[in-house]
Coordinates of C-alpha atoms and ligand atoms in Angstrom, one line a residue:
M1 CA 0.0 0.0 0.0
Q2 CA 1.3 3.4 -1.0
D3 CA 1.8 6.1 1.8
F4 CA -0.9 8.7 2.1
A5 CA -1.8 11.7 4.2
L6 CA -4.9 11.5 6.4
H7 CA -7.1 14.5 6.9
R8 CA -10.0 14.8 9.4
P9 CA -12.2 17.7 8.5
T10 CA -15.3 18.5 10.7
S11 CA -17.6 20.0 8.0
A12 CA -18.6 19.0 4.5
A13 CA -17.4 22.3 3.1
A14 CA -13.9 21.7 4.7
A15 CA -13.9 18.1 3.3
V16 CA -14.5 19.3 -0.2
E17 CA -12.0 22.1 0.1
T18 CA -9.4 19.7 1.5
C19 CA -10.0 17.2 -1.3
R20 CA -9.7 20.0 -3.9
G21 CA -6.2 20.8 -2.7
C22 CA -4.9 17.2 -3.0
D23 CA -3.1 15.6 -5.9
E24 CA -5.1 12.4 -5.7
G25 CA -7.6 12.9 -2.9
R26 CA -10.2 10.4 -1.9
Y27 CA -13.0 10.5 0.7
L28 CA -12.8 7.8 3.3
A29 CA -16.1 6.6 4.7
G30 CA -16.3 3.1 6.1
G31 CA -13.3 1.9 4.2
Q32 CA -14.9 -1.4 3.3
S33 CA -14.3 -0.9 -0.4
L34 CA -11.5 1.7 -0.5
I35 CA -9.1 0.1 1.9
P36 CA -9.1 -3.3 0.2
M37 CA -8.5 -1.5 -3.1
M38 CA -5.6 0.3 -1.6
K39 CA -4.1 -2.9 -0.3
L40 CA -4.2 -4.3 -3.8
D41 CA -2.8 -1.0 -5.3
L42 CA -6.0 -0.7 -7.3
A43 CA -6.4 2.8 -5.7
L44 CA -3.4 5.0 -5.0
P45 CA -4.6 8.1 -3.3
S46 CA -2.1 10.7 -2.1
D47 CA -4.6 11.8 0.5
L48 CA -7.5 10.4 2.4
V49 CA -10.2 12.8 3.6
S50 CA -12.0 11.1 6.4
L51 CA -15.8 11.7 6.6
A52 CA -16.0 10.2 10.1
G53 CA -16.1 13.5 12.0
I54 CA -18.7 15.3 9.9
A55 CA -22.0 15.3 11.8
E56 CA -24.0 16.9 8.9
L57 CA -23.5 13.8 6.8
S58 CA -25.6 11.8 9.2
G59 CA -29.3 11.6 10.0
I60 CA -32.4 9.8 8.8
R61 CA -35.5 11.8 8.5
R62 CA -38.9 11.5 6.9
E63 CA -40.5 14.7 5.6
G64 CA -43.9 14.2 4.0
E65 CA -43.5 11.5 1.3
T66 CA -39.7 11.7 1.2
L67 CA -37.1 9.8 3.2
T68 CA -33.7 11.3 3.4
I69 CA -30.7 9.3 4.6
G70 CA -27.3 10.9 5.2
A71 CA -24.4 9.6 3.3
A72 CA -22.5 8.6 6.5
E73 CA -25.3 6.4 7.8
T74 CA -24.0 2.8 8.1
H75 CA -25.8 -0.1 6.6
A76 CA -26.5 -1.3 10.2
A77 CA -28.1 2.1 11.1
V78 CA -30.4 1.9 8.0
A79 CA -31.3 -1.7 8.8
E80 CA -32.2 -0.8 12.4
S81 CA -33.9 2.6 11.8
A82 CA -37.5 2.8 12.8
E83 CA -37.9 5.7 10.4
V84 CA -36.7 3.6 7.5
A85 CA -38.8 0.5 8.6
G86 CA -41.9 2.7 8.8
A87 CA -41.4 4.5 5.4
I88 CA -39.7 1.9 3.2
P89 CA -39.3 -1.5 5.0
A90 CA -37.8 -3.0 1.9
L91 CA -34.9 -0.6 2.2
A92 CA -34.3 -1.6 5.8
G93 CA -34.4 -5.3 4.8
L94 CA -31.9 -4.6 1.9
A95 CA -29.4 -3.0 4.3
A96 CA -29.8 -5.9 6.8
R97 CA -28.6 -8.3 4.2
I98 CA -25.5 -6.5 3.0
G99 CA -22.3 -8.4 3.6
D100 CA -21.6 -9.4 7.3
A101 CA -21.9 -7.6 10.6
Q102 CA -18.5 -5.9 10.2
V103 CA -19.3 -4.6 6.8
R104 CA -22.7 -3.4 7.9
N105 CA -21.3 -1.6 11.0
R106 CA -18.6 0.2 9.0
G107 CA -19.9 0.5 5.4
T108 CA -22.0 3.5 4.6
L109 CA -24.8 4.4 2.2
G110 CA -22.6 7.2 0.6
G111 CA -19.6 4.9 0.2
S112 CA -21.7 2.2 -1.5
I113 CA -23.3 4.7 -3.9
A114 CA -20.0 6.3 -4.8
H115 CA -18.2 3.0 -5.2
A116 CA -21.0 1.7 -7.6
D117 CA -20.0 -1.9 -7.5
P118 CA -22.1 -3.6 -10.2
A119 CA -23.3 -6.2 -7.6
A120 CA -24.1 -3.8 -4.8
D121 CA -27.6 -3.7 -3.3
Y122 CA -28.3 0.0 -2.8
P123 CA -28.2 1.0 -6.5
A124 CA -31.2 -1.2 -7.2
A125 CA -33.2 0.5 -4.5
L126 CA -32.1 4.0 -5.7
L127 CA -33.1 3.2 -9.3
A128 CA -36.4 1.5 -8.6
L129 CA -37.5 4.1 -6.1
G130 CA -36.5 7.0 -8.3
A131 CA -34.2 8.4 -5.7
A132 CA -32.0 11.5 -6.0
I133 CA -28.4 11.7 -4.8
V134 CA -27.7 15.0 -3.1
T135 CA -24.1 16.2 -3.4
D136 CA -22.2 19.3 -2.2
R137 CA -23.2 21.0 -5.5
R138 CA -26.3 19.4 -7.1
E139 CA -29.0 16.7 -7.0
I140 CA -28.5 13.8 -9.4
E141 CA -31.4 11.5 -10.4
A142 CA -30.4 7.8 -9.8
E143 CA -31.5 7.2 -13.4
S144 CA -28.4 9.2 -14.6
F145 CA -26.1 8.4 -11.8
F146 CA -24.8 4.9 -12.4
A147 CA -22.7 5.1 -15.6
G148 CA -20.9 1.7 -15.6
P149 CA -19.0 -0.7 -13.3
Y150 CA -17.5 1.5 -10.6
E151 CA -18.4 4.6 -12.6
T152 CA -20.8 7.3 -11.6
A153 CA -21.8 10.8 -12.6
L154 CA -19.8 12.2 -9.7
E155 CA -17.2 14.8 -10.7
A156 CA -13.7 14.8 -9.1
G157 CA -14.0 15.8 -5.5
E158 CA -17.8 15.8 -5.5
L159 CA -19.1 14.8 -2.1
I160 CA -22.4 12.8 -1.6
R161 CA -24.3 14.4 1.3
A162 CA -27.4 12.2 1.3
A163 CA -29.9 10.2 -0.8
R164 CA -33.5 11.2 -1.0
F165 CA -36.1 8.5 -1.5
P166 CA -39.7 9.1 -2.6
I167 CA -41.8 6.8 -0.4
P168 CA -43.6 4.2 -2.6
E169 CA -47.0 2.6 -2.1
A170 CA -45.2 -0.8 -1.9
A171 CA -41.7 -2.1 -2.5
A172 CA -39.7 -5.3 -2.0
Y173 CA -36.2 -6.5 -2.6
A174 CA -35.1 -10.1 -3.3
K175 CA -31.5 -11.0 -3.6
F176 CA -29.8 -14.3 -4.6
P177 CA -26.4 -13.7 -2.8
Q178 CA -23.0 -14.9 -3.8
P179 CA -22.6 -17.2 -0.8
A180 CA -19.1 -16.0 0.3
S181 CA -19.4 -12.2 -0.1
K182 CA -23.2 -11.8 0.0
F183 CA -23.0 -9.4 -2.9
A184 CA -25.9 -9.9 -5.3
L185 CA -25.5 -12.6 -8.0
V186 CA -28.8 -11.1 -8.9
G187 CA -30.9 -8.6 -6.9
V188 CA -34.3 -7.3 -7.9
F189 CA -36.0 -4.3 -6.3
L190 CA -39.6 -3.6 -7.1
A191 CA -41.5 -0.4 -6.4
R192 CA -45.1 0.5 -7.0
T193 CA -46.0 4.2 -6.9
A194 CA -48.9 6.3 -8.2
E195 CA -46.9 6.8 -11.4
G196 CA -46.5 3.0 -12.0
V197 CA -44.2 0.1 -11.4
R198 CA -40.4 0.3 -11.5
V199 CA -38.1 -2.7 -11.4
A200 CA -34.3 -2.4 -11.0
V201 CA -31.8 -5.3 -11.3
T202 CA -28.4 -5.4 -9.8
G203 CA -25.6 -8.0 -10.0
A204 CA -26.7 -9.3 -13.4
A205 CA -24.8 -6.9 -15.7
T206 CA -22.0 -4.4 -15.7
T207 CA -24.2 -1.8 -14.0
V208 CA -27.7 -1.7 -12.4
F209 CA -30.5 -1.4 -14.9
R210 CA -34.3 -1.2 -15.2
A211 CA -36.1 -4.3 -16.5
D212 CA -38.5 -2.7 -19.0
A213 CA -40.3 -5.9 -20.0
I214 CA -41.0 -6.9 -16.4
E215 CA -42.2 -3.4 -15.6
Q216 CA -44.6 -3.5 -18.5
A217 CA -45.9 -7.0 -17.5
L218 CA -46.4 -5.8 -13.9
E219 CA -48.2 -2.7 -15.1
R220 CA -50.8 -4.9 -16.6
S221 CA -51.2 -7.0 -13.5
F222 CA -49.1 -6.6 -10.3
E223 CA -48.8 -10.3 -9.5
A224 CA -46.5 -13.2 -10.3
S225 CA -48.8 -14.7 -12.9
A226 CA -48.0 -11.6 -15.1
L227 CA -44.6 -13.1 -15.6
D228 CA -45.9 -16.4 -17.0
G229 CA -44.5 -16.8 -20.5
L230 CA -42.2 -13.8 -20.3
E231 CA -38.7 -14.6 -21.7
I232 CA -35.8 -12.9 -20.1
P233 CA -32.9 -13.1 -22.6
P234 CA -29.3 -13.7 -21.3
D235 CA -27.9 -11.2 -23.9
G236 CA -25.6 -8.7 -22.3
L237 CA -25.8 -10.3 -18.8
T238 CA -22.6 -11.1 -16.8
D239 CA -21.2 -14.5 -17.5
N240 CA -18.4 -15.6 -15.1
L241 CA -17.3 -18.2 -12.6
D242 CA -20.0 -17.3 -10.2
A243 CA -22.9 -17.8 -12.6
S244 CA -23.6 -18.0 -16.3
A245 CA -25.6 -15.4 -18.2
E246 CA -28.4 -17.9 -18.7
Y247 CA -28.5 -18.6 -14.9
R248 CA -28.6 -14.9 -14.1
A249 CA -31.5 -14.4 -16.6
H250 CA -33.3 -17.2 -14.8
L251 CA -32.6 -15.6 -11.4
I252 CA -34.0 -12.2 -12.6
G253 CA -37.4 -14.0 -13.1
A254 CA -37.1 -15.9 -9.9
M255 CA -36.1 -12.9 -7.7
T256 CA -38.9 -10.8 -9.3
R257 CA -41.4 -13.5 -8.3
R258 CA -39.9 -13.7 -4.8
A259 CA -40.1 -10.0 -4.4
L260 CA -43.7 -10.0 -5.5
T261 CA -44.6 -12.5 -2.8
A262 CA -43.0 -10.3 -0.2
I263 CA -45.2 -7.3 -1.0
Ligands
LIG301 C1 -16.7 -8.8 2.7 C2 -17.5 -7.7 2.1 C3 -18.8 -8.0 1.7 C4 -19.6 -7.1 1.1 N1 -20.9 -7.4 0.8 C5 -21.7 -6.5 0.2 C6 -23.1 -6.8 -0.1 O1 -23.6 -7.9 0.1 N2 -23.8 -5.8 -0.7 C7 -23.3 -4.6 -1.0 O2 -24.1 -3.8 -1.5 N3 -22.1 -4.2 -0.6 C8 -21.3 -5.2 0.0 N4 -20.0 -4.8 0.3 C9 -19.5 -3.4 0.1 C10 -20.0 -2.5 1.3 O3 -21.3 -2.2 1.1 C11 -19.2 -1.2 1.4 O4 -19.6 -0.7 2.6 C12 -19.4 -0.1 0.3 O5 -19.2 -0.6 -1.0 C13 -18.5 1.0 0.5 O6 -18.9 1.8 1.6 P1 -17.8 2.5 2.6 O7 -18.5 3.4 3.5 O8 -17.0 1.4 3.2 O9 -16.9 3.3 1.6 P2 -15.4 3.5 1.4 O10 -14.7 2.1 1.2 O11 -14.8 4.3 2.5 O12 -15.3 4.3 0.0 C14 -15.7 3.7 -1.2 C15 -15.6 4.8 -2.3 O13 -16.6 5.7 -2.1 C16 -16.0 7.0 -2.0 N5 -16.9 7.7 -1.0 C17 -17.2 7.3 0.2 N6 -18.1 8.2 0.8 C18 -18.3 9.1 -0.1 C19 -19.2 10.3 -0.2 N7 -19.9 10.6 0.9 N8 -19.2 11.1 -1.3 C20 -18.4 10.8 -2.3 N9 -17.6 9.7 -2.4 C21 -17.5 8.9 -1.3 C22 -14.6 6.8 -1.5 O14 -13.7 7.8 -1.9 C23 -14.3 5.5 -2.3 O15 -13.9 5.8 -3.6 C24 -19.2 -5.7 0.9 C25 -17.9 -5.4 1.3 C26 -17.0 -6.4 1.9 C27 -15.7 -6.0 2.3

């Protein structure tokens, strides 16, 4: 691991300013993705800007029909939050099944969103719920946030402050986990709102995506039988040692059915 300088700002503005002044500055949240990458020399930051002491990045609050979760909230905090359980129980359940206890106690919502692992769980929730990512300089719709594997719409030094979730009428998440890491081989998040049904799939391709054909089928009838006869083609899906593209296509259908039974 390359040497680096560690900074501990106490405000979001100071964190952004500190990062701006660094050669290769990176924010450090829970370190559950960044530290392993640094150990493998896949990330070589000159400076780490810790977010641990910035109170304004924390907090979970419901205002009307919107749930806002601070970037620094850990997966465990989201899983255990009465506010989240009351507004979007599927999101609390998703957080409760991320990784293991250590990952959930250290890893954060903001870190997961910024890291944009193609098999991460939160991106499916953000996309299906039509969430917005609030940064130090703008709000980015989830629809235009995830650009590819480990690629997002964030600019250099842009800091995620929070994610803002519209509260749906109903939602559910079903994941078929990779047994060792618990990352999604395939995860399907379903959300039904007054505007319609949205279905987002993670783990199956190079980035999270909406499953248009499933959405259209569920718009006609919001029950598992709507999927009868629906072919999910394996084209473009990830094909690797963990699972073939054909198996992932099968899992998309199976996880959608499982999510529907949970609603
Ligand atoms: C063994 C293991 C199992 C896991 N299993 C799962 C799983 O089942 N499902 C799942 O979804 N994830 C899983 N993860 C990943 C986990 O969710 C991480 O917590 C997450 O990917 C990164 O969050 P972090 O807070 O640790 O971020 P860090 O590792 O600190 O940072 C990750 C990246 O995000 C950037 N960043 C962090 N915070 C911000 C911010 N506020 N604004 C802008 N950029 C920021 C950092 O600079 C870095 O580039 C697993 C990880 C491990 C080690």
